[in-house]
Short mmCIF file of C-alpha atoms in Angstrom, two decimals:
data_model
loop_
_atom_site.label_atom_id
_atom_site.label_comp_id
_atom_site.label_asym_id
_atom_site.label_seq_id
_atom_site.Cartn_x
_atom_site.Cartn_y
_atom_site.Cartn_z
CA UNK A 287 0.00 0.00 0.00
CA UNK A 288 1.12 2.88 -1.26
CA UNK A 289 1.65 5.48 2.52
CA UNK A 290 1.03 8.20 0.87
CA UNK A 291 -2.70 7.27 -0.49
CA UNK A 292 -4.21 6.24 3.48
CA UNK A 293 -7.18 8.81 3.31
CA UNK A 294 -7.99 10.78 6.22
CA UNK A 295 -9.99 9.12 9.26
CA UNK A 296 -11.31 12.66 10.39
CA UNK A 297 -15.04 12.03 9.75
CA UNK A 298 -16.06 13.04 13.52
CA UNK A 299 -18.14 15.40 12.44
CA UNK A 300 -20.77 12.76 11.37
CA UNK A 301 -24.12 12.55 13.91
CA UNK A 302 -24.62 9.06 15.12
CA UNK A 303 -27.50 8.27 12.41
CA UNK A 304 -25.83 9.51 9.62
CA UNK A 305 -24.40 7.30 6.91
CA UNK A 306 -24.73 5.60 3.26
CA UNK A 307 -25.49 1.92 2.85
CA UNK A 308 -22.67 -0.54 1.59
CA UNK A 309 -23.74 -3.74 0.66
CA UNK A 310 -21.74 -6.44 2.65
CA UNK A 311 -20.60 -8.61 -0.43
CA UNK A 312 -18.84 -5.47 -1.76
CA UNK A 313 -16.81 -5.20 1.42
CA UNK A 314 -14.27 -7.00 0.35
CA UNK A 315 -13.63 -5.37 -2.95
CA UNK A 316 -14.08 -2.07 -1.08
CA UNK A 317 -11.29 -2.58 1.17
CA UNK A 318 -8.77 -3.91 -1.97
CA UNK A 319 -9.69 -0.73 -3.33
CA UNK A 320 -8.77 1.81 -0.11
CA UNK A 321 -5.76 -0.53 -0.09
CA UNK A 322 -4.85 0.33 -3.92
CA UNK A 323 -5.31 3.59 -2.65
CA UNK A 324 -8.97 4.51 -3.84
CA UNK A 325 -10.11 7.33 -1.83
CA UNK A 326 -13.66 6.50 -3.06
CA UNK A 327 -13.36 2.81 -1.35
CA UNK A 328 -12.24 4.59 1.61
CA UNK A 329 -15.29 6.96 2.06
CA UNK A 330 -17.43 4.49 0.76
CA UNK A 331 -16.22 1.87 3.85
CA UNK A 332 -16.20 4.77 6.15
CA UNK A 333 -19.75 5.99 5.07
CA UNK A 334 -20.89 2.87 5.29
CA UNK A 335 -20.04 0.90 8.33
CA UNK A 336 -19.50 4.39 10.76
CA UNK A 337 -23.28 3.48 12.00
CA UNK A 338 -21.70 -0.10 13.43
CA UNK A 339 -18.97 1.45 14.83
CA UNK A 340 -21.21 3.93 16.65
CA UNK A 341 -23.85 1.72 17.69
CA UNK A 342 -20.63 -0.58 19.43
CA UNK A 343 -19.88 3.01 21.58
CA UNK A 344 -23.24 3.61 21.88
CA UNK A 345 -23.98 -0.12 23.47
CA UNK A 346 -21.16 0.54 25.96
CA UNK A 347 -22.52 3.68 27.24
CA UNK A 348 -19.69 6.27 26.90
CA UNK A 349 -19.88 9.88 27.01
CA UNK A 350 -20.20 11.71 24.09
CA UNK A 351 -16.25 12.82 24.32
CA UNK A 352 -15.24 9.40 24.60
CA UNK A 353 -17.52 8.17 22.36
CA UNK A 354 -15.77 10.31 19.39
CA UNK A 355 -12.43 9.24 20.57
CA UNK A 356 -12.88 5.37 20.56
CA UNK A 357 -14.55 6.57 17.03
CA UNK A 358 -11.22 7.92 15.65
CA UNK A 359 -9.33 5.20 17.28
CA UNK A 360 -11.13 2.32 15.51
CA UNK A 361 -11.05 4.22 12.19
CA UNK A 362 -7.16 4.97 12.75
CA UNK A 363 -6.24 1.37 13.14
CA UNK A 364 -8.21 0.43 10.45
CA UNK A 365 -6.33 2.52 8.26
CA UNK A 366 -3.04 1.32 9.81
CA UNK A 367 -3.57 -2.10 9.38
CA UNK A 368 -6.00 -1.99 6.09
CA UNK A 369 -3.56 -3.84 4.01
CA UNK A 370 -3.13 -6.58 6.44
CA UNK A 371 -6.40 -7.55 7.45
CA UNK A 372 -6.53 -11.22 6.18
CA UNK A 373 -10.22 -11.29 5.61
CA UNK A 374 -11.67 -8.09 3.97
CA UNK A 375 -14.89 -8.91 3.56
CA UNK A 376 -15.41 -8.91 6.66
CA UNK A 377 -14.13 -5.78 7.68
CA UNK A 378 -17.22 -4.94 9.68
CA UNK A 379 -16.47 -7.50 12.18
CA UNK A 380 -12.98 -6.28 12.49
CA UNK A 381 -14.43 -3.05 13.02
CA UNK A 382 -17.03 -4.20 15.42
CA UNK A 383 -14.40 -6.23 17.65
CA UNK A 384 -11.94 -3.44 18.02
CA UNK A 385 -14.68 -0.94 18.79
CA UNK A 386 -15.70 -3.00 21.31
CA UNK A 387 -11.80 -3.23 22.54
CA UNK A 388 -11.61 0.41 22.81
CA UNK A 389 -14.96 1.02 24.56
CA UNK A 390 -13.61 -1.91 27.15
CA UNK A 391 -10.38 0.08 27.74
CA UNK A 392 -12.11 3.50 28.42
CA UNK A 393 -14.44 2.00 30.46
CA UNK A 394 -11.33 0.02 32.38
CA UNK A 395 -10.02 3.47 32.85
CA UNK A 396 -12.75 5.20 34.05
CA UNK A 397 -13.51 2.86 36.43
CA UNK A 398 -10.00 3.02 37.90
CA UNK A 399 -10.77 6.71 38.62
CA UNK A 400 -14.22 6.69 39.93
CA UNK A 401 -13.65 6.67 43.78
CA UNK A 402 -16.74 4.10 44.50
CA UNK A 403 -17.67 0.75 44.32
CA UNK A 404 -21.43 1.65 43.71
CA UNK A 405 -22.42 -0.30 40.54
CA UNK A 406 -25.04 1.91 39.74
CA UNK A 407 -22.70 4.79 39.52
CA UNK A 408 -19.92 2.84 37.22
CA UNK A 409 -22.97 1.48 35.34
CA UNK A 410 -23.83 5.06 34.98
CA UNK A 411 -26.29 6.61 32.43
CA UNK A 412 -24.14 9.36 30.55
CA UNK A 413 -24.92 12.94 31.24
CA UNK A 414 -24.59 13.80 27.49
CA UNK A 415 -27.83 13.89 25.07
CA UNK A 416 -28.00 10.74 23.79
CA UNK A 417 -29.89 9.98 20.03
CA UNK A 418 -32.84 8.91 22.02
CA UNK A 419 -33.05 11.99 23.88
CA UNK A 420 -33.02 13.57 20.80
CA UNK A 421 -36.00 11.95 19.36
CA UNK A 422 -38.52 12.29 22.08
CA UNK A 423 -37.54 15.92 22.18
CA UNK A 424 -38.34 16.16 18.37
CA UNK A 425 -42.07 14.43 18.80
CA UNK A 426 -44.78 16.54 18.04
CA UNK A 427 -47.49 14.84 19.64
CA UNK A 428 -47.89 14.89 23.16
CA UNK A 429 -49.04 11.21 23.32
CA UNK A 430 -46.33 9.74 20.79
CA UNK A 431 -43.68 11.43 22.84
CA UNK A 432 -45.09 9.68 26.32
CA UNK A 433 -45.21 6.42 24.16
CA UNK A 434 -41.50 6.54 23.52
CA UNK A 435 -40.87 7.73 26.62
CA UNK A 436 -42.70 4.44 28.23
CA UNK A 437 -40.57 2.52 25.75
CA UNK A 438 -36.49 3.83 26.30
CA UNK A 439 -37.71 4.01 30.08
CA UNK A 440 -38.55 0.40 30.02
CA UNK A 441 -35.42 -0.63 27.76
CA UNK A 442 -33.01 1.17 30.09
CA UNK A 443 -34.84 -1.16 33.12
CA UNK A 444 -33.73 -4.11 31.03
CA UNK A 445 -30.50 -6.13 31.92
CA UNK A 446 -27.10 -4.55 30.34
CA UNK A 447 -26.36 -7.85 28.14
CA UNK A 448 -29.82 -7.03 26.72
CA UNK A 449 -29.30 -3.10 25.95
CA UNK A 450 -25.98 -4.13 24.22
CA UNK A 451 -27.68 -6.06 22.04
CA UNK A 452 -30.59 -4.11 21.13
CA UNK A 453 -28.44 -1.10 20.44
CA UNK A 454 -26.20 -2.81 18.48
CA UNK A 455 -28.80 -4.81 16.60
CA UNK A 456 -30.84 -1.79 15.79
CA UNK A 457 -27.93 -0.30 14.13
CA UNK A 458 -28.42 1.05 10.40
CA UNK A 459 -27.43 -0.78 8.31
CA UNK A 460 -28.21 -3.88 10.05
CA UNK A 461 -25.16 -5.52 11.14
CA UNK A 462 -24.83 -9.34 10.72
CA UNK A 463 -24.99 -11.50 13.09
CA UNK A 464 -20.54 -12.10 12.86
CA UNK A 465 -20.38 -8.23 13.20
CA UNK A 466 -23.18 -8.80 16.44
CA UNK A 467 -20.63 -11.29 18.17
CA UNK A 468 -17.85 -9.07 17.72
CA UNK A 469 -18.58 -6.26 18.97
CA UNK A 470 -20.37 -7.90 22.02
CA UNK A 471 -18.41 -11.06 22.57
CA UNK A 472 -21.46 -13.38 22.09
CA UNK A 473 -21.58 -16.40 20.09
CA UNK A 474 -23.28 -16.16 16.85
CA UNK A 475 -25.03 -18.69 17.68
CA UNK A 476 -27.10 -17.36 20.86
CA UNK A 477 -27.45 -13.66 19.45
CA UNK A 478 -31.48 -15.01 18.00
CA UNK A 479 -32.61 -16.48 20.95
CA UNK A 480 -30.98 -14.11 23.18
CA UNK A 481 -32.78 -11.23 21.19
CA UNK A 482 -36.08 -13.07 21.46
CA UNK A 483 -35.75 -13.17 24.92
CA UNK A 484 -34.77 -9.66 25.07
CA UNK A 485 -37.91 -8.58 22.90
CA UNK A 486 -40.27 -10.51 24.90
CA UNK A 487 -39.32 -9.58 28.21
CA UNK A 488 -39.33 -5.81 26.95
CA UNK A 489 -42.60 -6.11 25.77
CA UNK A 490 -44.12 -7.78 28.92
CA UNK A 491 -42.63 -4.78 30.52
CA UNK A 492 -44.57 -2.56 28.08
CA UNK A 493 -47.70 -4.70 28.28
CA UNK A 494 -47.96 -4.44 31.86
CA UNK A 495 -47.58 -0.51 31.81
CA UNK A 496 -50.36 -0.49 28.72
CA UNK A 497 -47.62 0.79 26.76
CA UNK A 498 -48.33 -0.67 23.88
#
């Protein structure tokens, strides 16, 4: 690879939901490209897979600040090592399972200089608007807001393995279900019935509030 054709990683200025699609068999041609120096493979990858990466930071609950750093970190080392990676096409994973090391390293951090042991304070909701925030904000109807409302306040009352997965899962595009066990550590095979039994205990939830 050619050093002087790596494109720029600096793409924090994206929002969370912003992206294009890239269809997952083209990957693996994308990457060759970036690698053969192809600025238009590199935005293209970048464009396309940023709302994985973001859904892994989201998932593990970091600040905003933080959230943009492990961001540029993932996209960094991707760049570094984009004519070494021994499977292109899937690149996503790769990008899923180092987004997820990063958010685990920040997290090991903070945690060493938070001075408590209370769970629900390391486990801590982050102060920063989140996307979610954002939307209920944004609804127009008094009764659709409440509605959503009902619904994050019952997802955030679900079990942390269960909010990782739903935010990664709900990520656009959807990731696949490799890209799911990277970024979370879960085997591929238990991501479906572990999202069923996600689903259905969140709806119970809503049920029993008359959310639904």
């Amino acid at each position: 690879m050619r050093s002087e054709a790596v494109p720029s990683t600096a793409y924090d200025d994206r929002p969370y939901t912003r992206g294009g699609t890239v269809d997952r068999s083209e990957v693996g041609a994308l990457v060759q490209a970036a690698v053969d120096g192809d600025t238009g493979a590199w935005k293209a990858l970048v464009d396309g897979l940023s709302p994985l990466v973001w859904s892994v930071v989201r998932a593990h609950r970091l600040s905003e600040a933080d959230g943009h750093e492990v961001y540029q970190t993932v996209w960094f080392r991707f760049a570094q090592h984009l004519g070494r990676i021994r499977e292109p096409d899937k690149a996503g994973s790769w990008l899923a399972s180092t987004a997820r090391n990063e958010c685990l390293k920040v997290i090991k951090s903070l945690r060493r200089l938070t001075p408590t042991d209370d769970p629900q304070l390391l486990d801590r909701v982050s102060e920063d608007r989140t996307p979610e925030q954002s939307v209920l904000d944004s609804e127009e109807a008094a009764a659709q807001s409440e509605r959503v409302r009902r619904l994050w306040q019952e997802f955030e009352a679900l079990g942390e393995r269960c909010r990782q997965l739903l935010r990664v899962l709900i990520s656009s595009p959807p990731p696949s279900y490799q890209e799911v066990s990277a970024a979370l550590g879960i085997a591929v095979g238990s991501i479906g019935p572990m999202r069923q039994r996600c689903l259905r205990r969140l709806r119970a939830k809503l049920d029993a509030r008359g959310a639904l």
